[in-house]
mmCIF file of C-alpha atoms in Angstrom:
data_model
loop_
_atom_site.group_PDB
_atom_site.id
_atom_site.type_symbol
_atom_site.label_atom_id
_atom_site.label_comp_id
_atom_site.label_asym_id
_atom_site.label_seq_id
_atom_site.Cartn_x
_atom_site.Cartn_y
_atom_site.Cartn_z
ATOM 1 C CA MET G 1 -4.188 62.149 32.261
ATOM 2 C CA PRO G 2 -7.045 60.761 34.334
ATOM 3 C CA VAL G 3 -6.719 57.448 36.049
ATOM 4 C CA ARG G 4 -9.448 54.951 37.185
ATOM 5 C CA THR G 5 -9.496 52.251 39.625
ATOM 6 C CA VAL G 6 -10.087 48.626 38.467
ATOM 7 C CA ASN G 7 -13.588 48.903 40.034
ATOM 8 C CA GLU G 8 -14.464 52.130 37.902
ATOM 9 C CA VAL G 9 -13.049 50.383 34.797
ATOM 10 C CA SER G 10 -15.254 47.453 35.300
ATOM 11 C CA LYS G 11 -18.326 49.615 35.769
ATOM 12 C CA LEU G 12 -17.405 51.811 32.718
ATOM 13 C CA THR G 13 -16.700 48.896 30.366
ATOM 14 C CA GLY G 14 -18.777 45.991 31.630
ATOM 15 C CA VAL G 15 -15.606 43.938 31.795
ATOM 16 C CA SER G 16 -15.585 42.024 35.127
ATOM 17 C CA ILE G 17 -12.929 42.700 37.730
ATOM 18 C CA ARG G 18 -11.883 38.959 37.657
ATOM 19 C CA THR G 19 -11.366 39.294 33.831
ATOM 20 C CA LEU G 20 -9.352 42.576 34.033
ATOM 21 C CA GLN G 21 -7.048 40.697 36.687
ATOM 22 C CA TYR G 22 -6.768 37.803 34.365
ATOM 23 C CA TYR G 23 -5.804 40.182 31.453
ATOM 24 C CA ASP G 24 -3.240 41.544 33.696
ATOM 25 C CA SER G 25 -1.711 38.075 34.867
ATOM 26 C CA ILE G 26 -1.356 37.074 31.083
ATOM 27 C CA GLY G 27 0.234 40.448 30.166
ATOM 28 C CA LEU G 28 -2.644 41.316 27.849
ATOM 29 C CA LEU G 29 -3.607 44.512 29.707
ATOM 30 C CA LYS G 30 -1.206 45.764 32.247
ATOM 31 C CA PRO G 31 -2.473 48.570 34.589
ATOM 32 C CA SER G 32 -0.780 52.041 34.353
ATOM 33 C CA GLY G 33 -0.052 51.916 38.024
ATOM 34 C CA HIS G 34 -1.371 50.855 41.385
ATOM 35 C CA THR G 35 -2.499 52.643 44.546
ATOM 36 C CA GLU G 36 -0.622 52.694 47.637
ATOM 37 C CA SER G 37 -2.980 49.707 48.798
ATOM 38 C CA GLY G 38 -2.083 47.737 45.647
ATOM 39 C CA TYR G 39 -5.175 48.224 43.712
ATOM 40 C CA ARG G 40 -4.759 48.514 39.915
ATOM 41 C CA LEU G 41 -5.089 51.797 38.152
ATOM 42 C CA TYR G 42 -5.875 52.490 34.491
ATOM 43 C CA ASP G 43 -5.215 55.509 32.368
ATOM 44 C CA ASP G 44 -6.870 56.654 29.042
ATOM 45 C CA THR G 45 -3.962 54.767 27.022
ATOM 46 C CA SER G 46 -4.807 51.487 29.144
ATOM 47 C CA LEU G 47 -8.523 51.959 28.127
ATOM 48 C CA GLU G 48 -7.643 52.479 24.323
ATOM 49 C CA ARG G 49 -5.697 49.080 24.572
ATOM 50 C CA LEU G 50 -8.823 47.422 26.172
ATOM 51 C CA GLN G 51 -11.171 48.817 23.395
ATOM 52 C CA GLN G 52 -8.710 47.190 20.937
ATOM 53 C CA ILE G 53 -8.677 43.836 22.845
ATOM 54 C CA LEU G 54 -12.605 43.762 22.960
ATOM 55 C CA LEU G 55 -12.867 44.611 19.277
ATOM 56 C CA PHE G 56 -10.529 41.868 18.278
ATOM 57 C CA LYS G 57 -12.713 39.481 20.553
ATOM 58 C CA GLU G 58 -15.667 40.347 18.248
ATOM 59 C CA LEU G 59 -13.561 38.816 15.413
ATOM 60 C CA GLU G 60 -13.253 35.663 17.682
ATOM 61 C CA PHE G 61 -9.370 35.953 18.088
ATOM 62 C CA PRO G 62 -7.822 34.060 20.920
ATOM 63 C CA LEU G 63 -6.457 36.287 23.670
ATOM 64 C CA LYS G 64 -2.960 34.791 23.022
ATOM 65 C CA GLU G 65 -3.203 36.084 19.321
ATOM 66 C CA ILE G 66 -4.594 39.438 20.420
ATOM 67 C CA LYS G 67 -1.788 40.027 22.628
ATOM 68 C CA LYS G 68 0.837 39.148 19.964
ATOM 69 C CA ILE G 69 -1.014 41.395 17.282
ATOM 70 C CA ILE G 70 -1.461 44.598 19.479
ATOM 71 C CA ASP G 71 2.114 44.264 20.815
ATOM 72 C CA ALA G 72 3.656 44.148 17.319
ATOM 73 C CA PRO G 73 5.604 47.247 16.317
ATOM 74 C CA ASP G 74 3.723 47.434 13.211
ATOM 75 C CA PHE G 75 0.108 47.100 14.651
ATOM 76 C CA ASP G 76 -1.993 49.138 12.455
ATOM 77 C CA LYS G 77 -5.012 50.262 14.772
ATOM 78 C CA ASN G 78 -6.903 51.999 11.780
ATOM 79 C CA LYS G 79 -6.815 48.797 9.768
ATOM 80 C CA ALA G 80 -8.208 46.923 12.800
ATOM 81 C CA LEU G 81 -11.025 49.405 13.183
ATOM 82 C CA ASP G 82 -11.944 49.166 9.518
ATOM 83 C CA GLN G 83 -12.266 45.412 9.894
ATOM 84 C CA GLN G 84 -14.359 45.826 13.197
ATOM 85 C CA ILE G 85 -16.654 48.217 11.549
ATOM 86 C CA GLU G 86 -17.281 46.024 8.543
ATOM 87 C CA LEU G 87 -17.810 42.852 10.669
ATOM 88 C CA LEU G 88 -20.251 44.676 13.068
ATOM 89 C CA THR G 89 -22.145 46.193 10.110
ATOM 90 C CA MET G 90 -22.606 42.621 8.887
ATOM 91 C CA LYS G 91 -23.692 41.417 12.437
ATOM 92 C CA LYS G 92 -26.274 44.441 12.546
ATOM 93 C CA GLU G 93 -27.716 43.545 9.079
ATOM 94 C CA HIS G 94 -27.923 39.713 10.142
ATOM 95 C CA LEU G 95 -29.845 40.697 13.408
ATOM 96 C CA GLU G 96 -32.291 42.977 11.512
ATOM 97 C CA ASN G 97 -33.068 40.250 9.094
ATOM 98 C CA LEU G 98 -33.665 37.755 11.928
ATOM 99 C CA ILE G 99 -35.888 40.319 13.640
ATOM 100 C CA HIS G 100 -37.920 40.985 10.454
ATOM 101 C CA PHE G 101 -38.181 37.156 9.817
ATOM 102 C CA ALA G 102 -39.494 36.471 13.349
ATOM 103 C CA ARG G 103 -42.075 39.432 12.900
ATOM 104 C CA GLU G 104 -43.309 37.955 9.761
ATOM 105 C CA ILE G 105 -43.898 34.597 11.131
ATOM 106 C CA LYS G 106 -45.729 36.103 14.191
ATOM 107 C CA MET G 107 -47.912 38.379 12.024
ATOM 108 C CA SER G 108 -48.823 35.814 9.301
ATOM 109 C CA GLY G 109 -49.059 32.803 11.707
ATOM 110 C CA GLU G 110 -47.763 30.693 8.898
ATOM 111 C CA LYS G 111 -44.947 28.139 8.928
ATOM 112 C CA LYS G 112 -41.885 29.166 6.862
ATOM 113 C CA MET G 113 -39.608 26.634 5.963
ATOM 114 C CA ASP G 114 -36.955 29.323 4.907
ATOM 115 C CA PHE G 115 -33.565 28.860 6.749
ATOM 116 C CA THR G 116 -31.516 31.437 4.517
ATOM 117 C CA VAL G 117 -31.792 34.163 7.202
ATOM 118 C CA PHE G 118 -29.723 31.947 9.649
ATOM 119 C CA ASP G 119 -26.777 31.835 7.248
ATOM 120 C CA THR G 120 -23.634 33.425 8.659
ATOM 121 C CA LYS G 121 -21.289 32.311 5.919
ATOM 122 C CA LYS G 122 -20.572 35.892 4.829
ATOM 123 C CA MET G 123 -19.493 36.933 8.204
ATOM 124 C CA ASP G 124 -17.631 33.782 8.940
ATOM 125 C CA GLU G 125 -15.650 34.184 5.731
ATOM 126 C CA TYR G 126 -14.872 37.849 6.365
ATOM 127 C CA SER G 127 -13.659 36.996 9.815
ATOM 128 C CA LYS G 128 -11.499 34.276 8.546
ATOM 129 C CA ARG G 129 -9.907 36.545 6.003
ATOM 130 C CA ALA G 130 -9.260 39.231 8.745
ATOM 131 C CA LYS G 131 -7.414 36.457 10.819
ATOM 132 C CA GLU G 132 -5.459 35.454 7.898
ATOM 133 C CA GLN G 133 -4.263 38.989 7.274
ATOM 134 C CA TRP G 134 -2.881 39.611 10.721
ATOM 135 C CA GLY G 135 -1.497 36.076 11.140
ATOM 136 C CA GLN G 136 -0.193 34.891 7.731
ATOM 137 C CA THR G 137 2.106 37.518 6.563
ATOM 138 C CA PRO G 138 5.951 36.703 6.488
ATOM 139 C CA GLU G 139 6.777 39.574 8.637
ATOM 140 C CA TYR G 140 4.242 38.475 11.332
ATOM 141 C CA LYS G 141 5.361 34.849 11.255
ATOM 142 C CA GLU G 142 9.019 36.044 11.667
ATOM 143 C CA TYR G 143 7.949 38.303 14.642
ATOM 144 C CA GLU G 144 5.908 35.465 16.102
ATOM 145 C CA GLU G 145 9.011 33.138 15.962
ATOM 146 C CA LYS G 146 11.254 35.682 17.596
ATOM 147 C CA ALA G 147 8.706 36.463 20.346
ATOM 148 C CA LYS G 148 8.420 32.835 21.523
ATOM 149 C CA ILE G 149 11.885 33.018 23.396
ATOM 150 C CA TRP G 150 11.292 36.649 24.824
ATOM 151 C CA THR G 151 10.794 37.012 28.506
ATOM 152 C CA ASP G 152 8.774 39.922 29.698
ATOM 153 C CA GLU G 153 12.131 41.575 30.698
ATOM 154 C CA ASP G 154 13.373 40.921 27.191
ATOM 155 C CA GLN G 155 10.462 42.573 25.678
ATOM 156 C CA LYS G 156 10.489 45.546 28.214
ATOM 157 C CA ASP G 157 14.210 46.234 27.304
ATOM 158 C CA MET G 158 13.633 45.867 23.494
ATOM 159 C CA MET G 159 10.809 48.526 23.602
ATOM 160 C CA ASN G 160 12.880 50.901 25.771
ATOM 161 C CA ASP G 161 15.739 50.567 23.301
ATOM 162 C CA PHE G 162 13.211 51.041 20.475
ATOM 163 C CA MET G 163 11.819 54.205 22.010
ATOM 164 C CA ASN G 164 15.303 55.475 22.588
ATOM 165 C CA ILE G 165 15.816 55.558 18.876
ATOM 166 C CA PHE G 166 12.952 58.125 18.686
ATOM 167 C CA ALA G 167 14.310 60.039 21.539
ATOM 168 C CA GLU G 168 17.500 60.428 19.523
ATOM 169 C CA PHE G 169 15.192 61.519 16.627
ATOM 170 C CA GLY G 170 13.708 64.109 18.571
ATOM 171 C CA GLN G 171 17.255 65.753 19.262
ATOM 172 C CA MET G 172 17.571 66.071 15.368
ATOM 173 C CA LYS G 173 14.349 67.779 14.695
ATOM 174 C CA GLU G 174 16.091 71.142 13.961
ATOM 175 C CA MET G 175 17.993 69.532 11.229
ATOM 176 C CA ALA G 176 16.862 68.752 7.621
ATOM 177 C CA PRO G 177 15.313 65.315 7.214
ATOM 178 C CA HIS G 178 17.758 64.655 4.263
ATOM 179 C CA CYS G 179 20.875 65.513 6.310
ATOM 180 C CA GLU G 180 23.344 62.630 6.674
ATOM 181 C CA GLU G 181 23.160 62.277 10.393
ATOM 182 C CA VAL G 182 19.389 62.055 10.309
ATOM 183 C CA GLN G 183 19.367 59.467 7.471
ATOM 184 C CA LEU G 184 21.784 57.437 9.501
ATOM 185 C CA GLN G 185 19.425 57.417 12.160
ATOM 186 C CA VAL G 186 16.740 56.094 9.899
ATOM 187 C CA LYS G 187 19.157 53.369 8.877
ATOM 188 C CA LYS G 188 19.618 52.578 12.467
ATOM 189 C CA LEU G 189 15.832 52.395 13.043
ATOM 190 C CA GLN G 190 15.500 50.110 9.953
ATOM 191 C CA GLU G 191 18.339 47.667 11.200
ATOM 192 C CA TYR G 192 16.808 47.627 14.798
ATOM 193 C CA ILE G 193 13.394 46.526 13.464
ATOM 194 C CA THR G 194 15.095 43.940 11.217
ATOM 195 C CA GLU G 195 17.292 42.499 13.958
ATOM 196 C CA HIS G 196 14.565 42.358 16.784
ATOM 197 C CA PHE G 197 11.196 42.103 15.032
ATOM 198 C CA TYR G 198 11.213 41.155 11.312
ATOM 199 C CA ASP G 199 12.909 41.880 7.928
ATOM 200 C CA CYS G 200 12.183 45.617 7.517
ATOM 201 C CA SER G 201 12.254 46.403 3.703
ATOM 202 C CA LYS G 202 12.210 49.968 2.511
ATOM 203 C CA GLU G 203 8.367 49.429 1.514
ATOM 204 C CA ILE G 204 7.467 48.284 5.144
ATOM 205 C CA LEU G 205 9.643 51.173 6.537
ATOM 206 C CA SER G 206 7.736 53.540 4.421
ATOM 207 C CA CYS G 207 4.452 52.326 5.808
ATOM 208 C CA LEU G 208 5.681 52.396 9.338
ATOM 209 C CA GLY G 209 6.486 56.156 8.808
ATOM 210 C CA LYS G 210 2.972 56.865 7.873
ATOM 211 C CA MET G 211 1.716 55.012 10.836
ATOM 212 C CA TYR G 212 4.155 56.796 13.270
ATOM 213 C CA SER G 213 2.807 60.206 12.154
ATOM 214 C CA GLY G 214 -0.779 59.091 11.685
ATOM 215 C CA GLY G 215 -2.143 60.029 15.128
ATOM 216 C CA GLY G 216 -3.231 57.803 17.833
ATOM 217 C CA GLU G 217 -1.048 55.755 20.299
ATOM 218 C CA PHE G 218 1.937 55.452 17.997
ATOM 219 C CA THR G 219 2.239 59.162 17.517
ATOM 220 C CA GLU G 220 1.625 59.884 21.222
ATOM 221 C CA ASN G 221 4.295 57.402 22.384
ATOM 222 C CA ILE G 222 6.950 58.740 19.926
ATOM 223 C CA ASP G 223 6.231 62.166 20.587
ATOM 224 C CA LYS G 224 6.502 61.382 24.341
ATOM 225 C CA ALA G 225 10.030 59.981 23.687
ATOM 226 C CA GLY G 226 11.265 62.522 21.601
ATOM 227 C CA GLY G 227 9.093 65.706 22.045
ATOM 228 C CA ILE G 228 6.199 67.074 20.082
ATOM 229 C CA GLY G 229 6.811 66.767 16.462
ATOM 230 C CA THR G 230 9.122 63.787 16.620
ATOM 231 C CA ALA G 231 6.792 61.280 14.779
ATOM 232 C CA GLU G 232 6.122 63.784 11.925
ATOM 233 C CA PHE G 233 9.917 64.534 11.642
ATOM 234 C CA THR G 234 10.687 60.750 11.610
ATOM 235 C CA ASP G 235 8.157 60.094 9.041
ATOM 236 C CA LYS G 236 9.735 62.847 6.738
ATOM 237 C CA ALA G 237 13.156 61.287 7.361
ATOM 238 C CA ILE G 238 11.879 57.891 6.546
ATOM 239 C CA GLU G 239 10.290 59.300 3.242
ATOM 240 C CA VAL G 240 13.612 60.705 2.077
ATOM 241 C CA TYR G 241 15.372 57.485 3.095
ATOM 242 C CA CYS G 242 12.949 55.320 1.244
ATOM 243 C CA LYS G 243 13.199 57.236 -2.103
#
C-alpha cells in the first residue's frame, strides 16, 4: 500500500499541513506511520478516513462529533455517502439558481425584489435531520456515554480485542456457519459489542453482519485480522444466529 508524506497529502487534498497536524493531535486522523526523521506518513486507509472527515464537515458537524461517529463500531460509510451526495446535490442546485438569478439581473438591468433564491431552508433541514440520525439513536447515546471515560489506550486495547474476535472467526472458516462452535463465537461477538459499545440486539447484529461483508474499510480490516473471506463468513454465521 503506497504511503505519502504529510506534505504530499496536503498538496493532494488541499488540507493544510497545520490542519493535518491538528487532526493528529486530537486523534481525529492519525498517520499510518512516521519517517525516520519523524515526519508523518499516510496510507490509503488514512486518506479514506480523511475523505469521510471532509464529507462530514460539509454537513457542518463539529470535529469532536465526527471523531465519535467514524470511530463507532457500527459506522455506516455508505449511509454517510448517501447523505453527502444528497446534500451536495442540493448545494449544486442552489448555486445554479443563484447564478441564473444574477445573470437575469445583469441581462435585464431591472431591479428584482425576489429573495426566494437565497432560501436555504431545505438544505438546513436536511442537514439537521442527518445530524439527528447519527447522534440521537439510543445505541449512539449509549456508545457516547461509555466513550467519555475511555483513554486512548483503553480504546486501542478494546479495538485490538474486538479484532481478535474476527481473527478467531478466521480460524473457523472451514466449518459450517451453523456449527455450534461458530454460533458460540457469534454470541461472543454480540456480548462484546453489548459490554463495550451498546446494547446489540439481534436486529442490530444482523445489520452489522451486512456491513462487515459489504466491502470497504470494514471488510478489509476484518479480512486482515482473520484472512480473506472472514468478513463474508462472519456475516453468514450472524445470519444463522439471528434467525
